[in-house]
XYZ file of C-alpha atoms in Angstrom:
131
model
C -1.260 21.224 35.804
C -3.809 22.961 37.790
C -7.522 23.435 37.352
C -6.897 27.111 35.594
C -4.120 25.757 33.454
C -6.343 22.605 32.257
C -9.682 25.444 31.648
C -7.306 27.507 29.557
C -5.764 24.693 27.529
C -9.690 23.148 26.849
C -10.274 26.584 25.808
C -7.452 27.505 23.576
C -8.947 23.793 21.568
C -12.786 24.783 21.091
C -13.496 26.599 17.211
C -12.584 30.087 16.791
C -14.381 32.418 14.075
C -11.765 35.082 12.614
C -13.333 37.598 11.472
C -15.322 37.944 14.767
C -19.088 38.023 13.738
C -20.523 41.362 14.013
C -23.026 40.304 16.403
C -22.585 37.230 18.677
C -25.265 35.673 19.549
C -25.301 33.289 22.808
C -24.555 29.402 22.120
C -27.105 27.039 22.995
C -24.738 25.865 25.787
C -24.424 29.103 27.074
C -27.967 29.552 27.442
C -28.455 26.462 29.382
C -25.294 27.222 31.865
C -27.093 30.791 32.768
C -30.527 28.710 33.101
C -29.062 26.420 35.081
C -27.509 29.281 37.378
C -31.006 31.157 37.799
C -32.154 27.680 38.808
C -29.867 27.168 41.380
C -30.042 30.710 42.488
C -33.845 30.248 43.028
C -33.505 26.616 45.028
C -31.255 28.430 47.437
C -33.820 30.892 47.796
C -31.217 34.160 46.923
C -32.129 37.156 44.893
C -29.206 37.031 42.860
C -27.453 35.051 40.503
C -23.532 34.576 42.299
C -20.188 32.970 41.346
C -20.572 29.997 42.913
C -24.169 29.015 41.084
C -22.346 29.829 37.916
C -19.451 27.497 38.699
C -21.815 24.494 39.785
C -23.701 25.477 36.304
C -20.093 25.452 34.375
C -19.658 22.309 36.162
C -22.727 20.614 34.507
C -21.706 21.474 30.764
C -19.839 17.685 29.207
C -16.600 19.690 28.581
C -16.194 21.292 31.432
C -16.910 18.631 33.364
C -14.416 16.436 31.762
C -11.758 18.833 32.810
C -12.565 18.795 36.274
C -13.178 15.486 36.201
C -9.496 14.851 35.055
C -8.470 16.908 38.276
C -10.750 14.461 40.538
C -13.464 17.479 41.096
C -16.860 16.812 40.475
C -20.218 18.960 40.426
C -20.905 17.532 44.175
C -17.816 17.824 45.445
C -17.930 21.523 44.356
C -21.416 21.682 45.733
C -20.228 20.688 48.484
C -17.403 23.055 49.600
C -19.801 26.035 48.300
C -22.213 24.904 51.200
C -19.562 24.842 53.232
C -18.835 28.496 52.617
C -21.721 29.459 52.859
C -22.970 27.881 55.780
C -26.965 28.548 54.278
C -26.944 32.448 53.900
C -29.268 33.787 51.133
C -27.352 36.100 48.712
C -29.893 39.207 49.034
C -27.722 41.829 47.897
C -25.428 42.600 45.387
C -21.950 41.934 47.533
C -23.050 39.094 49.698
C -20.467 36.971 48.397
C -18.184 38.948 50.471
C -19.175 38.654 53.462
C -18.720 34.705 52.971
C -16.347 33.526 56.339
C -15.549 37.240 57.113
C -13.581 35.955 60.330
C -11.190 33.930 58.142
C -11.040 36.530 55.505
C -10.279 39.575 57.629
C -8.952 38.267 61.288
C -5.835 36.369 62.054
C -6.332 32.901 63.838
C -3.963 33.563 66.584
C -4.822 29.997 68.279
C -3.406 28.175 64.591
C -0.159 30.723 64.526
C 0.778 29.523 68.493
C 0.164 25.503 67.198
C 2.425 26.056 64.349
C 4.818 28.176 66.519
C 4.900 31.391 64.884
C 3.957 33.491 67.460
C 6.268 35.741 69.615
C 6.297 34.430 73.322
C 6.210 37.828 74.684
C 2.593 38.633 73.139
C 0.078 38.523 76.206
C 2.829 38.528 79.035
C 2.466 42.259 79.769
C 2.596 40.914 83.600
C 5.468 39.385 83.473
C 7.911 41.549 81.188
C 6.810 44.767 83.329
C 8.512 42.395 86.817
């Protein structure tokens, strides 16, 4: 079972409220996750609140944590590969996040497709074909 699938089942277990109260107010826990996202917004210095400080945040909450403790991931270790995404830029704007390892995201790593052997021999032999 993957992280996702182990989120959903801890969901599908927490107290439901049929009929839906006219006006939901924010849980306690709830309150404290968004905190603890402004928080970590403001100790990396960024203007706004992004995915990743709410996932550390989600992180932080007991049951939560439990679940991604049962699939060996831990606030740190998610800490960690954020700040390796990031590589220290500031969210200043609202779509920073995607600009997060543009190269990756958008180019094609032409050095890893010759290693694994999936590139076509003829690319960058101009020279040589045209003989």
């Amino acid at each position: 079972v993957d992280v996702e699938s182990a989120l959903r089942n801890a969901m599908r277990k927490l107290p439901r409220q049929t009929p839906p109260p006219p006006s939901p107010q924010p849980s306690t826990a709830f309150q404290r996750t968004l905190n603890s996202a402004k928080a970590k917004m403001a100790k990396n210095g960024d203007t706004f609140i992004t995915v990743d400080h709410l996932l550390i945040a989600c992180s932080e909450n007991k049951r939560v944590g439990d679940v991604l403790s049962s699939k060996n991931l831990s606030t740190k270790e998610l800490q960690k590969q954020v700040e390796s995404i990031r590589k220290g830029a500031k969210v200043t704007n609202k779509s920073a996040e995607s600009t997060y390892d543009a190269l990756n995201k958008y180019g094609i790593n032409m050095t890893e497709l010759a290693r694994e052997g999936k590139l076509d021999p003829v690319i960058g032999r101009d020279q040589e074909i045209r003989r």
